[in-house]
PDB file of C-alpha atoms in Angstrom:
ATOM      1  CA  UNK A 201     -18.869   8.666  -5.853  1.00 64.00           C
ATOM      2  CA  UNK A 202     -18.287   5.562  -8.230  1.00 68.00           C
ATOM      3  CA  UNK A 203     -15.395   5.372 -10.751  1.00 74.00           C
ATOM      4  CA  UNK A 204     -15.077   2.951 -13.625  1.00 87.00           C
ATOM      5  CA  UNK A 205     -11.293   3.832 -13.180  1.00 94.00           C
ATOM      6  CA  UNK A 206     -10.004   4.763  -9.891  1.00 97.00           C
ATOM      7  CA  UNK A 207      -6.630   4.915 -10.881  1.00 98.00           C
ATOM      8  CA  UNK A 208      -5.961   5.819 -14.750  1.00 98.00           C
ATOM      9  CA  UNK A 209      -2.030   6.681 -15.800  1.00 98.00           C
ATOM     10  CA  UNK A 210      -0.995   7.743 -19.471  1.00 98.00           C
ATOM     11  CA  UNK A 211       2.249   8.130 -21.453  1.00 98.00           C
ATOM     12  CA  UNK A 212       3.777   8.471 -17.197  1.00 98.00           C
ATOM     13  CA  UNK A 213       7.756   8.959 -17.242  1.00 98.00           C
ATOM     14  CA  UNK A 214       9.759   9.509 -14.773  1.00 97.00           C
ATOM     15  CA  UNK A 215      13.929  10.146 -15.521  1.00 96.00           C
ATOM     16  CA  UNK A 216      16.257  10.693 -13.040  1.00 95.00           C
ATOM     17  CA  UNK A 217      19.032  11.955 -14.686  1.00 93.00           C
ATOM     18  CA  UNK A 218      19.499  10.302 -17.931  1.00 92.00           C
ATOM     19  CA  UNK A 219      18.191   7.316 -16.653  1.00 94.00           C
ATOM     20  CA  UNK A 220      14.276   6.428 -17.277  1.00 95.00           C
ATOM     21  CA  UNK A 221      12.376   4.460 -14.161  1.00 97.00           C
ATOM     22  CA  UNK A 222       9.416   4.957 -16.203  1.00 97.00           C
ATOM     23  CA  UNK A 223       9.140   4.937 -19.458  1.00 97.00           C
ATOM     24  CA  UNK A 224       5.612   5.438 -21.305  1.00 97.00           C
ATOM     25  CA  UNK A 225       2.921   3.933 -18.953  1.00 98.00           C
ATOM     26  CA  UNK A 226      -0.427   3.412 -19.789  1.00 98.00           C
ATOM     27  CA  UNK A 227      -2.641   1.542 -17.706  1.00 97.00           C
ATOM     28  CA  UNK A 228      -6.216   1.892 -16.223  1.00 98.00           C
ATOM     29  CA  UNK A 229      -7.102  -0.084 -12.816  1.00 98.00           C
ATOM     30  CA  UNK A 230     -10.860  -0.316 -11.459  1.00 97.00           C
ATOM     31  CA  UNK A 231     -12.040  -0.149  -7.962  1.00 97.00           C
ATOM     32  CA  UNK A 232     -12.327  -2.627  -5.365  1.00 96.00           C
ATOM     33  CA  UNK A 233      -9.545  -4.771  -6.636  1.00 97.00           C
ATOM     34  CA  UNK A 234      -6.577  -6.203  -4.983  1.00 98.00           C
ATOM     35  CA  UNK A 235      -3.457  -5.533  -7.603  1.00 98.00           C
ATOM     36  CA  UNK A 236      -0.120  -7.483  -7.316  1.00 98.00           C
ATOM     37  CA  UNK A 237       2.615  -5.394  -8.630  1.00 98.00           C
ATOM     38  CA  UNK A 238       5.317  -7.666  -9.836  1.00 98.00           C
ATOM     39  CA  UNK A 239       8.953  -7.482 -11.657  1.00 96.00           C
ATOM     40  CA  UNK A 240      12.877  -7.976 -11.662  1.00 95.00           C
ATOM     41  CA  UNK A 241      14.602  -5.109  -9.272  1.00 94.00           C
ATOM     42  CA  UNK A 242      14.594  -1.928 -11.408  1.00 93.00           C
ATOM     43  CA  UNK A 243      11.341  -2.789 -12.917  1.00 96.00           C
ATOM     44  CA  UNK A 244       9.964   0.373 -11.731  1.00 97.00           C
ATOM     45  CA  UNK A 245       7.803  -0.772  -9.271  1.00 97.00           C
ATOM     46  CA  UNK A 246       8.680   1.383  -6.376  1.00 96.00           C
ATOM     47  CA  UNK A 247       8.804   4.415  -8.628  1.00 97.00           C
ATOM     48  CA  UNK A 248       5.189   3.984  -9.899  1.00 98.00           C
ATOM     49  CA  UNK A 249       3.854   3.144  -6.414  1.00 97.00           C
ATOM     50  CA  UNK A 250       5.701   6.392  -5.329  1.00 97.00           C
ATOM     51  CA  UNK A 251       4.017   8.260  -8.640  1.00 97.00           C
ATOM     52  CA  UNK A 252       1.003   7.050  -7.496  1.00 97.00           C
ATOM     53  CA  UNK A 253       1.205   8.323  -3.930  1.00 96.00           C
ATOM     54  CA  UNK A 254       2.521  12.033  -4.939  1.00 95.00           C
ATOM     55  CA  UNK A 255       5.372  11.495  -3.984  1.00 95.00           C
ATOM     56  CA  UNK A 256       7.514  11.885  -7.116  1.00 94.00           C
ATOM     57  CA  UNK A 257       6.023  13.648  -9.378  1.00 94.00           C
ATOM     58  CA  UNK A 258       6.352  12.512 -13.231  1.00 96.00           C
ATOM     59  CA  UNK A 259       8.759  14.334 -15.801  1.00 97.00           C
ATOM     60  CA  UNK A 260       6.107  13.428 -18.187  1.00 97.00           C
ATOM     61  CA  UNK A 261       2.265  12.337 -18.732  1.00 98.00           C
ATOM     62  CA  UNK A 262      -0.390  12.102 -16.011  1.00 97.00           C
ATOM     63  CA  UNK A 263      -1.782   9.737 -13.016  1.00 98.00           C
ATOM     64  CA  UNK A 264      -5.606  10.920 -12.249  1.00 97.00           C
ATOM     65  CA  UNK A 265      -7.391   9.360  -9.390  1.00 98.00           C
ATOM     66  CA  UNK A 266     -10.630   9.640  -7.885  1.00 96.00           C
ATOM     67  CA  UNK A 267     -11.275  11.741 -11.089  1.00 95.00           C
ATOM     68  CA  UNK A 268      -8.474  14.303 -10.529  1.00 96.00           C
ATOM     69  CA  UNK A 269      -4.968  15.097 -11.490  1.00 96.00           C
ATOM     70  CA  UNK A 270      -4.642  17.102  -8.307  1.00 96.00           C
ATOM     71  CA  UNK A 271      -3.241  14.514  -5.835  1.00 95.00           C
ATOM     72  CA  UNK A 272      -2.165  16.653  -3.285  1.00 92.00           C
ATOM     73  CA  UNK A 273      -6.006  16.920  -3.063  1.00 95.00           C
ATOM     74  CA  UNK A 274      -6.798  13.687  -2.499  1.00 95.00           C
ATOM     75  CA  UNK A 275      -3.992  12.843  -0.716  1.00 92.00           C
ATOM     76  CA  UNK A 276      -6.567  12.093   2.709  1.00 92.00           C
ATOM     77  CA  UNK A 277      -8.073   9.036   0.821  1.00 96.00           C
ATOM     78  CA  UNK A 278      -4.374   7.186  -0.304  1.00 97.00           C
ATOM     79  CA  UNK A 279      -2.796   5.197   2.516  1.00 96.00           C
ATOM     80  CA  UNK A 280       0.776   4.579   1.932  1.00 97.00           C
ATOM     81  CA  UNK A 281       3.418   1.557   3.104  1.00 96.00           C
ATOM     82  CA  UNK A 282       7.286   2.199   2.142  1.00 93.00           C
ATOM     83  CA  UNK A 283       9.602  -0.208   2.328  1.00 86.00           C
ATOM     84  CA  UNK A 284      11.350   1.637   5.579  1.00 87.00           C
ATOM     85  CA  UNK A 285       8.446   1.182   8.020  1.00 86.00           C
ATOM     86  CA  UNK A 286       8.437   5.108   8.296  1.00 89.00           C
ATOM     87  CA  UNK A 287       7.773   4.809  12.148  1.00 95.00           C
ATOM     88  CA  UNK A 288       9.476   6.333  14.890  1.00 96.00           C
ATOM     89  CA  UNK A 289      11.695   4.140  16.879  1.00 95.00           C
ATOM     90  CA  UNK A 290      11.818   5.785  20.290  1.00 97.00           C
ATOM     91  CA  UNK A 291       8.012   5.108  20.512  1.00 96.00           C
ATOM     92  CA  UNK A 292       5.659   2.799  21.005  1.00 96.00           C
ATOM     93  CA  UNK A 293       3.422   1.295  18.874  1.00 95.00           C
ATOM     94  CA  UNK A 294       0.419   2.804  19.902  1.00 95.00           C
ATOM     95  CA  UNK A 295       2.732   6.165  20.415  1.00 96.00           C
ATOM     96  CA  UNK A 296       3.211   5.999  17.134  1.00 96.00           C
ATOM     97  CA  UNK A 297      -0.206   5.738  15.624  1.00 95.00           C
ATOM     98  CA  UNK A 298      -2.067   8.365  18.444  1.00 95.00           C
ATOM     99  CA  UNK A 299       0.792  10.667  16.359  1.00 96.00           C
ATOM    100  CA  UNK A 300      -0.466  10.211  13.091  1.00 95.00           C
ATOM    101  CA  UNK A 301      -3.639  10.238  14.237  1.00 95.00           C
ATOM    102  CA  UNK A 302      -3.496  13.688  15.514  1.00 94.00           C
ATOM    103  CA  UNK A 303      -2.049  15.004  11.839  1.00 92.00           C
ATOM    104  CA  UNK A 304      -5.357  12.899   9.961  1.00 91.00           C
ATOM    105  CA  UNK A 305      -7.726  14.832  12.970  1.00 92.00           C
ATOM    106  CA  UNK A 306      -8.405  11.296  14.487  1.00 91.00           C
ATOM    107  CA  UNK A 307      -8.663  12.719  18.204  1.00 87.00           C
ATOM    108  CA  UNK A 308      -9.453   9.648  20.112  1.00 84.00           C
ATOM    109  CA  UNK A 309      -7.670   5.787  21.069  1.00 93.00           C
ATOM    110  CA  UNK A 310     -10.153   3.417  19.180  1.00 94.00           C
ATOM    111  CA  UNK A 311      -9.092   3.933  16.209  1.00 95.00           C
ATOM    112  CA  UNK A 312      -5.321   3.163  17.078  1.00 96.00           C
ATOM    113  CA  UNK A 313      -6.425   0.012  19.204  1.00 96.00           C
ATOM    114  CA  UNK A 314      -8.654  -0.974  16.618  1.00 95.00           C
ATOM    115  CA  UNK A 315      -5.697  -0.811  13.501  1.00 95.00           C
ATOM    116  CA  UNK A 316      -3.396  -2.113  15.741  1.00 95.00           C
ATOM    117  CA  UNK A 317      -5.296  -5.718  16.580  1.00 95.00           C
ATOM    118  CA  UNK A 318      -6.123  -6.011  13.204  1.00 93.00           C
ATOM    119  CA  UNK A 319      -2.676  -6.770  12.158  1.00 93.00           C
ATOM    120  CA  UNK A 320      -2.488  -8.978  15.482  1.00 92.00           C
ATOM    121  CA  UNK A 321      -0.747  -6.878  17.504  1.00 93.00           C
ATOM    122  CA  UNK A 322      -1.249  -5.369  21.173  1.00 94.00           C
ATOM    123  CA  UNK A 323      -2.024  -2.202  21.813  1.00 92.00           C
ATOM    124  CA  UNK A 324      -0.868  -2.338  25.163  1.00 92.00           C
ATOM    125  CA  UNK A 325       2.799  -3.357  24.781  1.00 93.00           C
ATOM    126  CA  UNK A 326       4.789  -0.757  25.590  1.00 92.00           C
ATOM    127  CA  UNK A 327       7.916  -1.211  24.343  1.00 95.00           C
ATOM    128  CA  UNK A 328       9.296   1.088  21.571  1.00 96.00           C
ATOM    129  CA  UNK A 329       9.306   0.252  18.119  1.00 96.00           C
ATOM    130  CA  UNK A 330      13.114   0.033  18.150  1.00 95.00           C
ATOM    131  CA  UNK A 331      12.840  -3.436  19.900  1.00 95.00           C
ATOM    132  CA  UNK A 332      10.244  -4.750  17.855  1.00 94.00           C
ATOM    133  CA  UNK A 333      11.013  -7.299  15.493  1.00 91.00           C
ATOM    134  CA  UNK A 334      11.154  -6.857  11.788  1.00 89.00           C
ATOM    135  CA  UNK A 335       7.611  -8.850  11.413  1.00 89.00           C
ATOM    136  CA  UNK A 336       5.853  -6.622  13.813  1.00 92.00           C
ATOM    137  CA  UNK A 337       7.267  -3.080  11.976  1.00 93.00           C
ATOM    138  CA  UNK A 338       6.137  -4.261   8.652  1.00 93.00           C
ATOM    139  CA  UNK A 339       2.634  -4.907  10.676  1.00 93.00           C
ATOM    140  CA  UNK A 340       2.579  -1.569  12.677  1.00 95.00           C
ATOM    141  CA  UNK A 341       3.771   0.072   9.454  1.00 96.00           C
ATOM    142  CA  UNK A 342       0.426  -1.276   8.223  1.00 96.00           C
ATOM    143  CA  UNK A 343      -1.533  -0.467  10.398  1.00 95.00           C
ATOM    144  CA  UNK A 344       0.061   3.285  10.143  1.00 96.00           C
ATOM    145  CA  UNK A 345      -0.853   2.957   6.402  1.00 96.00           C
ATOM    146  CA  UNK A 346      -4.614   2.119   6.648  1.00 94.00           C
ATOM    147  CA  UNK A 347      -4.856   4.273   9.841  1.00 95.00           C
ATOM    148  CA  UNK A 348      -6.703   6.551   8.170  1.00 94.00           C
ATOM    149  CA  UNK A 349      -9.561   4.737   6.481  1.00 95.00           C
ATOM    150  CA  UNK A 350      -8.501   5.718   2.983  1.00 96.00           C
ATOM    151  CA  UNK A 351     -10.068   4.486  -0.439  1.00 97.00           C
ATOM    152  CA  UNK A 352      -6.727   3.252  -2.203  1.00 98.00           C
ATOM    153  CA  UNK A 353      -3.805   1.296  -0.686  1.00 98.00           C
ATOM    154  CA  UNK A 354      -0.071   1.289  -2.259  1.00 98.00           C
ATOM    155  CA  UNK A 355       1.651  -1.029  -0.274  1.00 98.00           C
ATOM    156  CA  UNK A 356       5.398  -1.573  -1.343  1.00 97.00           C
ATOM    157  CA  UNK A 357       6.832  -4.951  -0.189  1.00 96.00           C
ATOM    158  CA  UNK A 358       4.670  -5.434   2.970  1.00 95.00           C
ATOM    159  CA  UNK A 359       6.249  -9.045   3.358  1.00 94.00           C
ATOM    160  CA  UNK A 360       9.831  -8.323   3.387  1.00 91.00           C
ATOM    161  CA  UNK A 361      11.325 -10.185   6.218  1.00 87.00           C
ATOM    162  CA  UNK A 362       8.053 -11.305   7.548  1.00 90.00           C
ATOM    163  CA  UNK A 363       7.485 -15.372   8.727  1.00 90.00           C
ATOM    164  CA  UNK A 364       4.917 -16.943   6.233  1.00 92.00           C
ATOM    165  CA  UNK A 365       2.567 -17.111   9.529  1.00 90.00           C
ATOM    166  CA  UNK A 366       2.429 -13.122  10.089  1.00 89.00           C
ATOM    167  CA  UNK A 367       2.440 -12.577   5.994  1.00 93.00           C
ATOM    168  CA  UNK A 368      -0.960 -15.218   5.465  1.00 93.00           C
ATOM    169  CA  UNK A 369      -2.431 -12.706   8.332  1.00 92.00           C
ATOM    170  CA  UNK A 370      -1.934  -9.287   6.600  1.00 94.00           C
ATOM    171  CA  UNK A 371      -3.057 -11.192   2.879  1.00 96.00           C
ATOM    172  CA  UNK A 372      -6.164 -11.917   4.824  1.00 95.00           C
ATOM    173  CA  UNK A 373      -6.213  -8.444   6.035  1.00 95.00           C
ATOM    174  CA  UNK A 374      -6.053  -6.925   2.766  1.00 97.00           C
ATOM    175  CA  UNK A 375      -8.873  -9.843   1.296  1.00 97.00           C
ATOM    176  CA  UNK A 376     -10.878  -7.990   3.696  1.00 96.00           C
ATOM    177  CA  UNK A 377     -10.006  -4.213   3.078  1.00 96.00           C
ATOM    178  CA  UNK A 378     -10.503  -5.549  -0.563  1.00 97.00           C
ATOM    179  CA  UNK A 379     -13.729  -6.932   0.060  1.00 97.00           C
ATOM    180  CA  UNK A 380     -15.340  -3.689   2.042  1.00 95.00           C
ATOM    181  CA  UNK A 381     -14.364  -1.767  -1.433  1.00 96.00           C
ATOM    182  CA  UNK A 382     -10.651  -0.764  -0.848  1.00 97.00           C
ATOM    183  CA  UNK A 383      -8.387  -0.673  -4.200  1.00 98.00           C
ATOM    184  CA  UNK A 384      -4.928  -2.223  -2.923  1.00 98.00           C
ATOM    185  CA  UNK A 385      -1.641  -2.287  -4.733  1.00 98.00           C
ATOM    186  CA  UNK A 386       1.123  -4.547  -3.674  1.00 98.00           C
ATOM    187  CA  UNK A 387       4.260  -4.670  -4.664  1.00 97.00           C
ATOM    188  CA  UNK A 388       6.040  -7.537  -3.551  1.00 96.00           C
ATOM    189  CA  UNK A 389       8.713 -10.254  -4.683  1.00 94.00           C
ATOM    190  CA  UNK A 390       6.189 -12.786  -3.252  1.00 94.00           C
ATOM    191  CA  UNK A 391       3.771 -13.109  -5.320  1.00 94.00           C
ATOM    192  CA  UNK A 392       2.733 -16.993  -4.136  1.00 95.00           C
ATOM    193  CA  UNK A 393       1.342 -14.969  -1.107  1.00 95.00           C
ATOM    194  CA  UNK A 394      -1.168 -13.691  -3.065  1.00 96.00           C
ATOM    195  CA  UNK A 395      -1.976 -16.496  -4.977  1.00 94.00           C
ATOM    196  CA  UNK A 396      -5.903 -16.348  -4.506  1.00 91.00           C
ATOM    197  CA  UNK A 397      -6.038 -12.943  -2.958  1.00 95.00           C
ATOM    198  CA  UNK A 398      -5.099 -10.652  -5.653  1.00 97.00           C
ATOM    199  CA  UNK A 399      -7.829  -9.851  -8.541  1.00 97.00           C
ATOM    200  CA  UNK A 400      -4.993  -9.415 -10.887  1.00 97.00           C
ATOM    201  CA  UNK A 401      -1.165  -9.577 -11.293  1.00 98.00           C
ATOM    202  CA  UNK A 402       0.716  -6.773 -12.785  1.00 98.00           C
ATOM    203  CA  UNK A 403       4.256  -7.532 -14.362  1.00 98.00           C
ATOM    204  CA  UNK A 404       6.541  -4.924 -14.775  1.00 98.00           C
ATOM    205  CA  UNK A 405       9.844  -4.748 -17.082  1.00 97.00           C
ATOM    206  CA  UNK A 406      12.828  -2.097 -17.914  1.00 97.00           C
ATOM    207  CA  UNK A 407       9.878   0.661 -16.503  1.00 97.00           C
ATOM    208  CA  UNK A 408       7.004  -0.751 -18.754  1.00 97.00           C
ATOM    209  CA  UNK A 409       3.954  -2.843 -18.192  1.00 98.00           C
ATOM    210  CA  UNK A 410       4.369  -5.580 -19.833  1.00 97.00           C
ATOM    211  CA  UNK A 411       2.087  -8.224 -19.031  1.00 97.00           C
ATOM    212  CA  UNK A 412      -1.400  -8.042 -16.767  1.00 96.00           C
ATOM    213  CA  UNK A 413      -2.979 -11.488 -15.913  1.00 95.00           C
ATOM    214  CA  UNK A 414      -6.414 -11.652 -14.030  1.00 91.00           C
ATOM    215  CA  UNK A 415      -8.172 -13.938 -12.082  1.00 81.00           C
ATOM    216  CA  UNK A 416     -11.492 -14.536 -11.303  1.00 57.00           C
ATOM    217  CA  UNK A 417     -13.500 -15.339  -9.167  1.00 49.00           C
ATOM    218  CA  UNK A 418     -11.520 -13.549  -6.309  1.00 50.00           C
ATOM    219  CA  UNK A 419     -14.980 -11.884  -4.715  1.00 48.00           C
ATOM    220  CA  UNK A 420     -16.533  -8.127  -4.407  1.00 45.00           C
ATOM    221  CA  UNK A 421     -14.123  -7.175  -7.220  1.00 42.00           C
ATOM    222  CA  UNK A 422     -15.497  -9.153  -9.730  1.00 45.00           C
TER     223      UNK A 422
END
Protein backbone atom coordinates (compact mmCIF):
# COMPACT_ATOMS: atom_id res chain seq x y z
CA UNK A 1 0.00 0.00 0.00
CA UNK A 2 1.21 3.65 -0.91
CA UNK A 3 0.62 6.68 1.38
CA UNK A 4 0.95 10.31 0.42
CA UNK A 5 1.43 10.68 4.28
CA UNK A 6 2.90 7.95 6.21
CA UNK A 7 3.03 9.71 9.25
CA UNK A 8 0.27 12.61 9.74
CA UNK A 9 -0.05 14.24 13.55
CA UNK A 10 -2.73 17.01 14.46
CA UNK A 11 -3.38 19.42 17.35
CA UNK A 12 -0.84 16.27 19.39
CA UNK A 13 -0.28 17.29 23.23
CA UNK A 14 1.19 15.63 25.58
CA UNK A 15 1.27 17.20 29.56
CA UNK A 16 2.83 15.64 32.20
CA UNK A 17 1.57 17.20 35.03
CA UNK A 18 1.12 20.80 34.45
CA UNK A 19 3.88 20.84 32.29
CA UNK A 20 3.26 20.58 28.28
CA UNK A 21 6.13 18.45 26.17
CA UNK A 22 3.85 18.95 23.39
CA UNK A 23 1.94 21.51 22.74
CA UNK A 24 -0.37 21.68 19.46
CA UNK A 25 1.50 19.69 16.70
CA UNK A 26 0.62 19.59 13.33
CA UNK A 27 2.74 18.15 10.84
CA UNK A 28 2.44 15.68 7.86
CA UNK A 29 5.73 13.62 6.72
CA UNK A 30 5.77 11.48 3.34
CA UNK A 31 7.36 8.20 2.74
CA UNK A 32 10.71 7.23 1.86
CA UNK A 33 12.34 10.19 3.47
CA UNK A 34 15.13 10.47 5.86
CA UNK A 35 13.86 13.23 8.67
CA UNK A 36 16.36 14.99 11.04
CA UNK A 37 14.64 15.86 14.18
CA UNK A 38 16.39 18.80 15.68
CA UNK A 39 16.08 21.30 18.87
CA UNK A 40 17.42 22.76 22.29
CA UNK A 41 16.96 19.93 25.24
CA UNK A 42 13.24 20.08 26.16
CA UNK A 43 12.26 20.73 22.67
CA UNK A 44 10.13 17.77 22.72
CA UNK A 45 11.91 15.68 20.60
CA UNK A 46 12.10 12.53 22.56
CA UNK A 47 8.46 12.88 23.54
CA UNK A 48 7.19 13.02 19.90
CA UNK A 49 9.52 10.20 18.78
CA UNK A 50 8.05 8.27 21.82
CA UNK A 51 4.28 9.51 20.57
CA UNK A 52 5.15 8.25 17.48
CA UNK A 53 6.24 4.79 18.57
CA UNK A 54 3.08 4.17 21.04
CA UNK A 55 4.74 4.54 23.58
CA UNK A 56 3.16 7.55 25.32
CA UNK A 57 0.13 8.05 24.33
CA UNK A 58 -1.11 11.84 23.75
CA UNK A 59 -3.42 13.76 26.33
CA UNK A 60 -4.72 15.33 23.27
CA UNK A 61 -5.11 15.13 19.26
CA UNK A 62 -4.02 12.22 17.06
CA UNK A 63 -0.79 10.54 15.26
CA UNK A 64 -2.21 8.15 12.27
CA UNK A 65 0.22 6.06 10.39
CA UNK A 66 0.08 3.70 7.70
CA UNK A 67 -3.56 5.06 7.50
CA UNK A 68 -4.57 4.19 11.10
CA UNK A 69 -4.89 5.65 14.51
CA UNK A 70 -4.56 2.18 15.94
CA UNK A 71 -0.77 1.89 16.56
CA UNK A 72 -0.73 -0.91 18.66
CA UNK A 73 -1.74 -2.41 15.25
CA UNK A 74 0.92 -1.50 13.38
CA UNK A 75 3.28 -1.66 15.86
CA UNK A 76 5.20 -4.86 13.63
CA UNK A 77 6.15 -2.27 10.87
CA UNK A 78 7.85 0.70 13.45
CA UNK A 79 11.41 -0.11 14.50
CA UNK A 80 12.43 1.77 17.48
CA UNK A 81 16.11 3.13 18.93
CA UNK A 82 15.99 4.78 22.61
CA UNK A 83 18.55 6.54 23.86
CA UNK A 84 19.39 3.53 26.55
CA UNK A 85 20.43 0.88 24.00
CA UNK A 86 17.52 -1.30 25.50
CA UNK A 87 19.79 -4.48 25.24
CA UNK A 88 20.58 -6.94 27.70
CA UNK A 89 23.98 -6.78 29.16
CA UNK A 90 24.67 -10.32 30.30
CA UNK A 91 24.40 -11.34 26.57
CA UNK A 92 25.92 -11.32 23.61
CA UNK A 93 25.34 -9.53 20.73
CA UNK A 94 24.02 -12.04 18.66
CA UNK A 95 22.24 -13.41 22.10
CA UNK A 96 20.61 -10.52 22.08
CA UNK A 97 19.12 -10.22 18.66
CA UNK A 98 18.22 -14.39 18.27
CA UNK A 99 15.92 -12.96 21.51
CA UNK A 100 14.10 -10.47 19.79
CA UNK A 101 13.97 -12.39 17.02
CA UNK A 102 12.03 -15.10 18.59
CA UNK A 103 9.25 -12.32 19.97
CA UNK A 104 9.02 -10.77 15.91
CA UNK A 105 8.65 -14.90 14.82
CA UNK A 106 12.12 -14.58 13.06
CA UNK A 107 13.07 -18.39 13.80
CA UNK A 108 16.38 -18.65 12.15
CA UNK A 109 20.38 -16.96 12.47
CA UNK A 110 20.56 -15.01 9.07
CA UNK A 111 18.71 -12.53 9.88
CA UNK A 112 20.72 -11.69 13.17
CA UNK A 113 24.14 -12.19 11.23
CA UNK A 114 22.89 -10.29 8.51
CA UNK A 115 21.70 -6.93 10.91
CA UNK A 116 24.56 -7.39 12.81
CA UNK A 117 27.40 -6.86 9.82
CA UNK A 118 25.50 -4.24 8.54
CA UNK A 119 26.33 -1.95 11.30
CA UNK A 120 30.01 -3.49 11.05
CA UNK A 121 29.94 -5.64 13.68
CA UNK A 122 30.74 -9.52 14.23
CA UNK A 123 28.44 -11.85 14.77
CA UNK A 124 30.74 -14.14 16.19
CA UNK A 125 32.21 -12.20 19.13
CA UNK A 126 31.12 -13.54 22.03
CA UNK A 127 31.52 -11.33 24.59
CA UNK A 128 28.47 -9.80 26.38
CA UNK A 129 27.15 -6.59 25.67
CA UNK A 130 28.27 -5.33 29.09
CA UNK A 131 31.92 -5.11 27.75
CA UNK A 132 31.15 -3.60 24.63
CA UNK A 133 31.98 -0.18 24.10
CA UNK A 134 29.55 2.65 23.95
CA UNK A 135 30.03 2.86 19.90
CA UNK A 136 29.23 -0.74 19.40
CA UNK A 137 25.75 -0.57 21.81
CA UNK A 138 24.50 2.36 19.93
CA UNK A 139 25.31 -0.04 16.71
CA UNK A 140 23.83 -3.34 18.14
CA UNK A 141 20.99 -1.17 19.46
CA UNK A 142 20.53 -0.53 15.74
CA UNK A 143 20.66 -3.30 14.50
CA UNK A 144 17.97 -4.47 17.33
CA UNK A 145 15.86 -1.55 15.92
CA UNK A 146 15.74 -2.50 12.17
CA UNK A 147 15.83 -6.23 13.14
CA UNK A 148 12.64 -6.58 12.09
CA UNK A 149 12.40 -5.19 8.58
CA UNK A 150 9.88 -2.51 9.50
CA UNK A 151 8.51 0.40 7.19
CA UNK A 152 9.28 3.47 9.59
CA UNK A 153 12.39 4.11 11.73
CA UNK A 154 12.40 6.54 14.97
CA UNK A 155 15.77 6.61 15.93
CA UNK A 156 16.49 8.90 19.05
CA UNK A 157 20.15 10.09 19.24
CA UNK A 158 21.81 7.10 17.45
CA UNK A 159 25.24 9.07 17.61
CA UNK A 160 25.56 9.79 21.17
CA UNK A 161 29.01 8.88 22.20
CA UNK A 162 29.85 7.35 18.93
CA UNK A 163 33.57 8.24 17.03
CA UNK A 164 32.75 10.25 13.78
CA UNK A 165 34.20 6.94 11.95
CA UNK A 166 31.36 4.46 13.38
CA UNK A 167 28.59 7.51 13.10
CA UNK A 168 29.53 8.21 8.92
CA UNK A 169 28.85 4.18 8.85
CA UNK A 170 25.30 4.04 10.38
CA UNK A 171 24.39 7.66 8.19
CA UNK A 172 25.32 5.49 5.29
CA UNK A 173 23.28 2.76 6.69
CA UNK A 174 20.26 4.71 7.01
CA UNK A 175 21.02 6.48 3.15
CA UNK A 176 20.45 3.00 2.29
CA UNK A 177 17.35 1.89 4.42
CA UNK A 178 16.19 5.35 3.03
CA UNK A 179 16.85 4.54 -0.38
CA UNK A 180 15.05 0.83 -0.41
CA UNK A 181 11.80 2.99 0.78
CA UNK A 182 12.25 3.16 4.64
CA UNK A 183 10.81 6.53 6.36
CA UNK A 184 13.59 7.33 9.11
CA UNK A 185 13.40 9.84 11.90
CA UNK A 186 16.45 10.96 13.72
CA UNK A 187 16.74 12.79 16.44
CA UNK A 188 20.06 13.86 17.14
CA UNK A 189 22.19 16.95 18.45
CA UNK A 190 24.38 16.27 15.36
CA UNK A 191 22.86 17.37 12.77
CA UNK A 192 26.33 18.02 10.50
CA UNK A 193 26.14 14.13 10.34
CA UNK A 194 23.41 14.31 8.28
CA UNK A 195 24.31 17.00 6.26
CA UNK A 196 23.51 15.34 2.76
CA UNK A 197 21.70 12.35 4.09
CA UNK A 198 18.59 13.68 5.48
CA UNK A 199 15.65 14.79 2.92
CA UNK A 200 14.65 17.35 5.41
CA UNK A 201 15.47 18.94 8.82
CA UNK A 202 12.88 19.33 11.42
CA UNK A 203 13.43 22.08 14.20
CA UNK A 204 11.71 21.82 17.23
CA UNK A 205 11.05 24.62 20.06
CA UNK A 206 9.22 24.89 23.69
CA UNK A 207 7.16 21.47 22.18
CA UNK A 208 6.27 23.11 18.73
CA UNK A 209 7.49 22.76 15.21
CA UNK A 210 8.80 25.58 14.38
CA UNK A 211 10.78 25.54 11.39
CA UNK A 212 11.08 22.54 8.52
CA UNK A 213 13.89 23.07 5.89
CA UNK A 214 14.26 20.57 2.89
CA UNK A 215 16.74 19.59 0.66
CA UNK A 216 16.84 18.23 -2.53
CA UNK A 217 18.21 16.28 -4.42
CA UNK A 218 18.92 13.68 -1.58
CA UNK A 219 17.69 10.49 -3.95
CA UNK A 220 14.55 7.90 -3.94
CA UNK A 221 12.78 10.45 -1.71
CA UNK A 222 12.56 13.04 -4.01
Amino acid sequence: MTYSHIVSVRDLVKQFGRFAALRGVNADFVPSRLYAILGDNGAGKTTLLRSLAGLSAPSRGTISIMGTTNLRSICSHLGYMAHPSLLYDELSGMENLRYFARLYGIDNDQRCEEVIRSVNLDPELQRPVEQYSQGMRQRMSLARAWLNDPEILLLDEPFSNVDLRSAREMVNLLIQLRDQGKTIFVVTHQASLLDGAANEFVWMEAGQIVNRTERFNMGKGD
